[in-house]
mmCIF file of C-alpha atoms and ligand atoms in Angstrom:
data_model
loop_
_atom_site.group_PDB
_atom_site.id
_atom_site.type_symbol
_atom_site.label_atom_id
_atom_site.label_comp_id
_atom_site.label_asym_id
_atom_site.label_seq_id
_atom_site.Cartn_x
_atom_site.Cartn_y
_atom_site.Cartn_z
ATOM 1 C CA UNK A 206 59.669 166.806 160.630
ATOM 2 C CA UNK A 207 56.800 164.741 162.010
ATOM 3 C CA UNK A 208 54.707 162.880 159.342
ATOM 4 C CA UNK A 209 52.046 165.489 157.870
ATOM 5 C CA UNK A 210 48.304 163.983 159.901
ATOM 6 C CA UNK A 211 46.705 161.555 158.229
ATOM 7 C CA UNK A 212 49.285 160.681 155.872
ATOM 8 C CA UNK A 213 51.915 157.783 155.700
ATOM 9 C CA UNK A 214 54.728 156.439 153.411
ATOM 10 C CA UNK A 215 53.288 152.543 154.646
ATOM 11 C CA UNK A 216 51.815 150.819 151.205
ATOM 12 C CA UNK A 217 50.688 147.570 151.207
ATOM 13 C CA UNK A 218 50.045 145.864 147.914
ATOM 14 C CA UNK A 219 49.238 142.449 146.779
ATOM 15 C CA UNK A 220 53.212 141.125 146.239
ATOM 16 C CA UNK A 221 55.455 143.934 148.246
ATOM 17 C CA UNK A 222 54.795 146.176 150.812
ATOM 18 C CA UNK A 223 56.483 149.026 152.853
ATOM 19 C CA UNK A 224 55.943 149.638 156.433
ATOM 20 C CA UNK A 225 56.804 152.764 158.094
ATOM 21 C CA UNK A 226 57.338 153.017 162.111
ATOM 22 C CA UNK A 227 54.369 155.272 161.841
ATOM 23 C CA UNK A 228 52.343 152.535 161.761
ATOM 24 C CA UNK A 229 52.980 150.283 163.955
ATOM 25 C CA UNK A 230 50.918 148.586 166.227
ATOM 26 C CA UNK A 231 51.616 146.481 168.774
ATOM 27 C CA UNK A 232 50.720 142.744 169.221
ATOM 28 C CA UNK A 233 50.457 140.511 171.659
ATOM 29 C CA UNK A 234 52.927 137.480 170.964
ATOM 30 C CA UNK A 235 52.752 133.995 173.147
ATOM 31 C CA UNK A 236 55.764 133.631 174.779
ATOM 32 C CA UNK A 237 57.331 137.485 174.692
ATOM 33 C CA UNK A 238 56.676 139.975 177.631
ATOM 34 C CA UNK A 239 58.015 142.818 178.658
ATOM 35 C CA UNK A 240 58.307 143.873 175.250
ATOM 36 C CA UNK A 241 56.116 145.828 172.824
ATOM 37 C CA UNK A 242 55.791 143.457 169.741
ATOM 38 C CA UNK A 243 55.154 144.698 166.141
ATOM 39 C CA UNK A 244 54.462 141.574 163.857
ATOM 40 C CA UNK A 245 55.518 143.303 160.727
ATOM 41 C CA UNK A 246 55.441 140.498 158.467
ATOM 42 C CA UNK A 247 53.412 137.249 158.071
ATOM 43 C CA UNK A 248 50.925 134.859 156.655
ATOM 44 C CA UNK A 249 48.230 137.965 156.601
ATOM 45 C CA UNK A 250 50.016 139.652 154.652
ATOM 46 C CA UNK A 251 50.501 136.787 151.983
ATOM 47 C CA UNK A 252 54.320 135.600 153.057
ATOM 48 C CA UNK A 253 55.951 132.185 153.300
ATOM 49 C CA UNK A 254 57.393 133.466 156.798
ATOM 50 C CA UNK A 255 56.985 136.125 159.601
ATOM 51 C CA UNK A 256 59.033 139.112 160.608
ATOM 52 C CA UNK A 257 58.944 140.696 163.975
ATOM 53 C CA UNK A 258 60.470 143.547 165.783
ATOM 54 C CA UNK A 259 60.695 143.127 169.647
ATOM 55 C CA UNK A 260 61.527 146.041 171.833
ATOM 56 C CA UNK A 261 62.289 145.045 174.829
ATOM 57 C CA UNK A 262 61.802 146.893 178.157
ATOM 58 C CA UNK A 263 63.835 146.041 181.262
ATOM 59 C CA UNK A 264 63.126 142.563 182.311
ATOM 60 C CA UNK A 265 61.719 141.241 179.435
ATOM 61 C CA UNK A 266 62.109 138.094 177.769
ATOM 62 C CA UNK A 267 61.562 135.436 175.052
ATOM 63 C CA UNK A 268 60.672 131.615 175.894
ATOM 64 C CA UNK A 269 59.781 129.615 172.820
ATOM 65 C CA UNK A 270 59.347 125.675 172.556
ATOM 66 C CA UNK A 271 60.267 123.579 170.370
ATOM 67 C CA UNK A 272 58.212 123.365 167.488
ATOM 68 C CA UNK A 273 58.678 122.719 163.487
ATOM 69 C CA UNK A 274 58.880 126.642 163.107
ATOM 70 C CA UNK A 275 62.893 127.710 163.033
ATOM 71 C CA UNK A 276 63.959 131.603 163.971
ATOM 72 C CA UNK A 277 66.724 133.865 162.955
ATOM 73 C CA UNK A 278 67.381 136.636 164.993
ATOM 74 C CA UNK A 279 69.560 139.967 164.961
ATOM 75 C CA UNK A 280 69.900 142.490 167.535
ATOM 76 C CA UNK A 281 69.973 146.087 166.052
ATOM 77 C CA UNK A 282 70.306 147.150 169.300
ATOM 78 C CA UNK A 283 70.871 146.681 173.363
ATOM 79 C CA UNK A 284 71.064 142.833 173.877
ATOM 80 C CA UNK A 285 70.661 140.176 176.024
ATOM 81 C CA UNK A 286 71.248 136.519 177.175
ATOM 82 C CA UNK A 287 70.661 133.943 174.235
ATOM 83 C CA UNK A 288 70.181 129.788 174.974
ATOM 84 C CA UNK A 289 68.949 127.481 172.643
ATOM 85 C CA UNK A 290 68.882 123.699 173.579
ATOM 86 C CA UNK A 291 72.179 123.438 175.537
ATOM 87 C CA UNK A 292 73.384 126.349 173.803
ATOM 88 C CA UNK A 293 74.240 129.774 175.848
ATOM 89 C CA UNK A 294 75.859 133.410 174.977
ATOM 90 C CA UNK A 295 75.718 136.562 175.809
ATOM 91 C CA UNK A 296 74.440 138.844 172.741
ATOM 92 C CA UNK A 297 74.941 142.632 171.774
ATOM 93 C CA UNK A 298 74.125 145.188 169.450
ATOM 94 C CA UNK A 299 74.721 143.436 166.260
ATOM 95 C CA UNK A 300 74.793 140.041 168.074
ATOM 96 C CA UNK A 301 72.570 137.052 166.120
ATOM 97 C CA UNK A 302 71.553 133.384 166.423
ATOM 98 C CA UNK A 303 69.656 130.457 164.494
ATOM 99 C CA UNK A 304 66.976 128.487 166.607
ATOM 100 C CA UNK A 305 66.584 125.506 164.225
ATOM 101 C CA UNK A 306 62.733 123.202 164.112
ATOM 102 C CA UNK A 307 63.257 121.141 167.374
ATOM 103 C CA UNK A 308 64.755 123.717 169.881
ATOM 104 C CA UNK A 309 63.476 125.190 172.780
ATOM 105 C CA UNK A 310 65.476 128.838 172.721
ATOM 106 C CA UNK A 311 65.082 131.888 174.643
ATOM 107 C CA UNK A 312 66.269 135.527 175.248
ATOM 108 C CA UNK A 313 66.790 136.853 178.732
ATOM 109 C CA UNK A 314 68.362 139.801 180.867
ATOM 110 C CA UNK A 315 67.483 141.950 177.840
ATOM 111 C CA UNK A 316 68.724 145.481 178.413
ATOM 112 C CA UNK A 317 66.347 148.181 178.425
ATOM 113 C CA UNK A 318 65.553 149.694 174.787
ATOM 114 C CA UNK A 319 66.626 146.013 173.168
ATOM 115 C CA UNK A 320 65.873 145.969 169.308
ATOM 116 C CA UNK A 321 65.596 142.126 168.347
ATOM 117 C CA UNK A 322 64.401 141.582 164.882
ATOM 118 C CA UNK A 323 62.920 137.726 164.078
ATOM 119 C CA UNK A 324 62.357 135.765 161.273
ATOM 120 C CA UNK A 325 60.718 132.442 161.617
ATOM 121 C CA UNK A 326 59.346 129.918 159.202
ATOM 122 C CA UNK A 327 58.535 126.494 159.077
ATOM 123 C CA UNK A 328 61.397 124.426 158.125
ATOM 124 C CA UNK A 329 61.719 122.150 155.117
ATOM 125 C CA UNK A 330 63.696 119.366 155.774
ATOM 126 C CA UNK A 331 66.042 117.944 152.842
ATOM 127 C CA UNK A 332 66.276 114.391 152.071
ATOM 128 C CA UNK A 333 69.337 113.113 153.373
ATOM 129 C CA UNK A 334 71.095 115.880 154.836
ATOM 130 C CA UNK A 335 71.444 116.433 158.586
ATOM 131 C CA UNK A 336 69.194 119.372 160.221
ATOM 132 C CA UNK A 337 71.041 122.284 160.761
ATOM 133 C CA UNK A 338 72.516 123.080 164.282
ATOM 134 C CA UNK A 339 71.956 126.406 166.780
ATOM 135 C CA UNK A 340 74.145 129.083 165.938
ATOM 136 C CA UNK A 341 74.994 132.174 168.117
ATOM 137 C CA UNK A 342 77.570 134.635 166.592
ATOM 138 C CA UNK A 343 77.991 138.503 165.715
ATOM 139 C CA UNK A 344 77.967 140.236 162.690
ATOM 140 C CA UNK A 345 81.210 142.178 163.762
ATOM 141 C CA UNK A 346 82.939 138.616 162.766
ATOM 142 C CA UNK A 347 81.366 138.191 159.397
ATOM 143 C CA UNK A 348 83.192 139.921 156.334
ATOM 144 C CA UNK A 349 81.489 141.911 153.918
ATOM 145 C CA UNK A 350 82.667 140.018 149.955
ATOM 146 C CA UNK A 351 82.000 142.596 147.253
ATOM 147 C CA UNK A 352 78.387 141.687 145.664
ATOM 148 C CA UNK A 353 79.052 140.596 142.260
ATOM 149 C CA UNK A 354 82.598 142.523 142.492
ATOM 150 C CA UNK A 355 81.420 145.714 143.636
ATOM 151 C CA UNK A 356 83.094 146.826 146.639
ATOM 152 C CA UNK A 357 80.796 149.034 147.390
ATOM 153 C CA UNK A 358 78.058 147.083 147.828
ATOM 154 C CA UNK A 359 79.182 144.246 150.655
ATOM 155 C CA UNK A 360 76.995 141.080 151.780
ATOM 156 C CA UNK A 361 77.630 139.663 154.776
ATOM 157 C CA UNK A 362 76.003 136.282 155.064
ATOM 158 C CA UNK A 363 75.008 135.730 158.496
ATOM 159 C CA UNK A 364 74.472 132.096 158.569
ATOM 160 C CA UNK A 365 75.989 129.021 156.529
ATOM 161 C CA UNK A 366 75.337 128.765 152.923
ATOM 162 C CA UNK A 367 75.173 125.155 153.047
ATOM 163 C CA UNK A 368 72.022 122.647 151.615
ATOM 164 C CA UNK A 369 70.994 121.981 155.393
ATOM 165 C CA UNK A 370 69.866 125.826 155.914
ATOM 166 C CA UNK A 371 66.565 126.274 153.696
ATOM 167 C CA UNK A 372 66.781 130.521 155.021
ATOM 168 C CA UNK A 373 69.381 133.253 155.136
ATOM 169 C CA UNK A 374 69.762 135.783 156.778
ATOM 170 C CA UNK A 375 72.703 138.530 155.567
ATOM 171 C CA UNK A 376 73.039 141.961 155.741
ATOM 172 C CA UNK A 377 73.757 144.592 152.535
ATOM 173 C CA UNK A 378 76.111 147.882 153.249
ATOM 174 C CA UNK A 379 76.320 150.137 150.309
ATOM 175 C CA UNK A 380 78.464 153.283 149.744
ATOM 176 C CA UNK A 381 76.345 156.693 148.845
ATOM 177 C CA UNK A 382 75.590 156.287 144.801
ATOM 178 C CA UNK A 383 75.909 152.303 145.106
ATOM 179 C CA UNK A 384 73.353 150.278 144.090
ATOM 180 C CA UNK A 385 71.798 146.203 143.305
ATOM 181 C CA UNK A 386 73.718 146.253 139.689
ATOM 182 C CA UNK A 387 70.498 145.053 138.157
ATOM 183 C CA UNK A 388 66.529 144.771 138.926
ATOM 184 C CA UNK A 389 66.693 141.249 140.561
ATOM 185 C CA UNK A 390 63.432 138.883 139.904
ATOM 186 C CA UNK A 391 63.783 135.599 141.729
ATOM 187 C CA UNK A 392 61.978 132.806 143.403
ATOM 188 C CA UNK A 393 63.088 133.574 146.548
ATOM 189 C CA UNK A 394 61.023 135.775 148.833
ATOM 190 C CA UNK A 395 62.315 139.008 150.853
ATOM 191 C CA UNK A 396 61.642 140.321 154.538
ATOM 192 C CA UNK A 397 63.824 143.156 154.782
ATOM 193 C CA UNK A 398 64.933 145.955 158.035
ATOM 194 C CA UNK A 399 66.562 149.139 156.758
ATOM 195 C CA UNK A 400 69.349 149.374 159.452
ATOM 196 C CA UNK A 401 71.006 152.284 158.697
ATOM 197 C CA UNK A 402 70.937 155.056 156.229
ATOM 198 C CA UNK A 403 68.780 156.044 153.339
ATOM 199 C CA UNK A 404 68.390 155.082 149.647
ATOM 200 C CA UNK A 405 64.997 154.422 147.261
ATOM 201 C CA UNK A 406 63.494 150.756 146.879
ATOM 202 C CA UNK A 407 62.140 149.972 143.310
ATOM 203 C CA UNK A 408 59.444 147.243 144.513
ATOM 204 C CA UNK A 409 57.191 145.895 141.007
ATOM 205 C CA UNK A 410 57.045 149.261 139.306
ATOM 206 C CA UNK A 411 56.838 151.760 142.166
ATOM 207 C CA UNK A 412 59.937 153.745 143.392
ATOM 208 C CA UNK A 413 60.244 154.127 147.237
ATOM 209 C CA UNK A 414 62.338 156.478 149.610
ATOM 210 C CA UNK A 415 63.239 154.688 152.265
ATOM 211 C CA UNK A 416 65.218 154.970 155.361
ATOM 212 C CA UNK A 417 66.288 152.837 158.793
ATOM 213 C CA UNK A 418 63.563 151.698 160.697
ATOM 214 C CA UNK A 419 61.669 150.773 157.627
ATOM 215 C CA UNK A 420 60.333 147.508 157.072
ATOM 216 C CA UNK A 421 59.944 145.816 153.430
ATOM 217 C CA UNK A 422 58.213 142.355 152.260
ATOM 218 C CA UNK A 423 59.039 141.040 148.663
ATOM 219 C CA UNK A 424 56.712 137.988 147.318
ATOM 220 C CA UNK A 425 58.811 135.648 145.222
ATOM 221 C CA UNK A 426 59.144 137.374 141.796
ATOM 222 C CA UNK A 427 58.908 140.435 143.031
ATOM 223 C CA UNK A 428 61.496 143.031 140.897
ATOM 224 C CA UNK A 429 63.481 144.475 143.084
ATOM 225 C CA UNK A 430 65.777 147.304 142.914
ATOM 226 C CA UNK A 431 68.106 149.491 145.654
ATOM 227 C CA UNK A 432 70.266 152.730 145.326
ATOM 228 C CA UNK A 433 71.858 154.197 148.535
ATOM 229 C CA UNK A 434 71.599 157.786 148.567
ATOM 230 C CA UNK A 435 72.895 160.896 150.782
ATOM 231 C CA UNK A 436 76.154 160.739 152.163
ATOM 232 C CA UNK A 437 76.489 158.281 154.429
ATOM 233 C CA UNK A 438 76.167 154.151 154.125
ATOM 234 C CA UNK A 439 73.053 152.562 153.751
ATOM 235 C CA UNK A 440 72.614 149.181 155.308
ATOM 236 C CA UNK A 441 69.796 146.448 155.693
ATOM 237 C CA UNK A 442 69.139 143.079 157.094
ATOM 238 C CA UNK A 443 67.492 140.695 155.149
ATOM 239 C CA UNK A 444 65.750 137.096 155.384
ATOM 240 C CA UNK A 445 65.534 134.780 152.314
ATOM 241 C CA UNK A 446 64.319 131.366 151.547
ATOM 242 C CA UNK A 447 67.371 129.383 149.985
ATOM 243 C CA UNK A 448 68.048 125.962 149.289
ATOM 244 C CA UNK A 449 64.934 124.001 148.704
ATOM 245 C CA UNK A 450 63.936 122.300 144.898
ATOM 246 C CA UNK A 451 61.660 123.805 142.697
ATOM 247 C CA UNK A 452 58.883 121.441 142.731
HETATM 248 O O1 UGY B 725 70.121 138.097 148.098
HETATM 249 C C1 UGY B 725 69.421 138.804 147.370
HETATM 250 O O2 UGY B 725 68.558 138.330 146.634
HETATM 251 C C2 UGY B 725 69.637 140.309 147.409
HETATM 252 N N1 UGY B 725 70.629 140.676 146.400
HETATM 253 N N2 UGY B 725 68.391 141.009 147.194
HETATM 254 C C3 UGY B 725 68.180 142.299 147.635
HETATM 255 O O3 UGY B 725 69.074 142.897 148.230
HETATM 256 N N3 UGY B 725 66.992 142.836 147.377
HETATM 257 MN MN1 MN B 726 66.934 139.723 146.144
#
């Protein structure tokens, strides 16, 4: 059923927010074309980082300079051609790469119908410890580990978990009935893609119903709670800051 006129599940409040597809509007992004561009996530909103969802149409690409800003990248769909620096693969559904601060990259021979999901933020170099390199890889060779022992509830982390990476991006697959064991509260902030399936989001003290193609933000601190419900899998990508000292 079509969402009832006039009406939307989208809520945007001061430290979380939840963005249906209803809503979206496109923007115009230096650098993308042929592609509608929703900018679902940024400095606007009150985040540390952006999120994006590119669709691509036939032809379209991606051409970014290098710049202090870094980008993580997932394909939920479709795919394309991938080069950052020297760096060059082919990408498909489920297909991902890391453009560190300093990198030209770009995405090209996108298929038709290409979901591409970016996060960028300005890195924050660590004293001492090398920059971290370009990655290109697919989620299809990243194992889920059991979160805290549940098997049920599987994290695969995308990119290394190493001091030189100050963001992560991972994805979270839970079983029907699984959940986060606890209400997490923690420094780190969210920018989350439902992928798959369906659950409800506890965000601060409001309980969302939520389902793929929705789009979350969670300000540092923000509680944060997830059951997968109905009866299949419920999975979503997620971007976090990691890595950096407290003051
Ligand atoms: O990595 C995390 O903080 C993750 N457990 N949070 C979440 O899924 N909301
Ligand atoms: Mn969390």
């Amino acid at each position: 059923m079509s969402t009832p006129y006039g009406q939307t599940r989208t809520r945007v409040a001061a430290r979380h927010a939840l963005i249906a597809r209803d809503g979206h509007v496109k923007s115009v992004v230096p650098g993308i074309s042929g592609a509608a561009t929703v900018i679902l996530i940024n400095a606007a909103m009150g985040a540390n980082f952006a999120q994006l969802l590119v669709t691509f149409e036939t032809g379209g690409r991606a051409d970014f300079p290098a710049t202090e800003v870094e980008t993580a990248g997932y394909f939920e769909t479709g795919g394309g051609v991938v080069r950052i620096g020297r760096e060059k693969a082919k990408c498909g559904a489920g297909g991902f790469f890391f453009a560190p601060a300093g990198a030209a990259w770009s995405i090209t021979a996108a298929k038709a119908g290409t979901r591409l999901t970016l996060f960028q933020k300005k890195f924050a170099s660590l004293a001492g410890v090398a920059a971290p390199a370009a990655i290109i890889g697919d989620a299809s060779d990243v194992k889920g580990q059991p979160f805290l022992g549940d098997p049920d509830a599987r994290l695969q982390v995308l990119l290394p978990d190493v001091p030189a990476f100050d963001l992560a991006m991972n994805i979270f697959t839970y079983q029907p009935g699984a959940t986060l064991p606890f209400v997490e509260t923690h420094v780190m902030e969210h920018g989350l893609l439902m992928l798959t399936g369906q659950g409800v989001y506890r965000l601060e003290d409001s309980w969302y119903p939520v389902a793929a193609g929705d789009a979350i933000w969670m300000a540092p601190y923000c509680p944060q709670w997830f059951v997968a419900m109905g009866k299949t899998p419920a999975s979503y990508l997620y971007y976090k800051d990691v890595n950096r000292a407290a003051l």
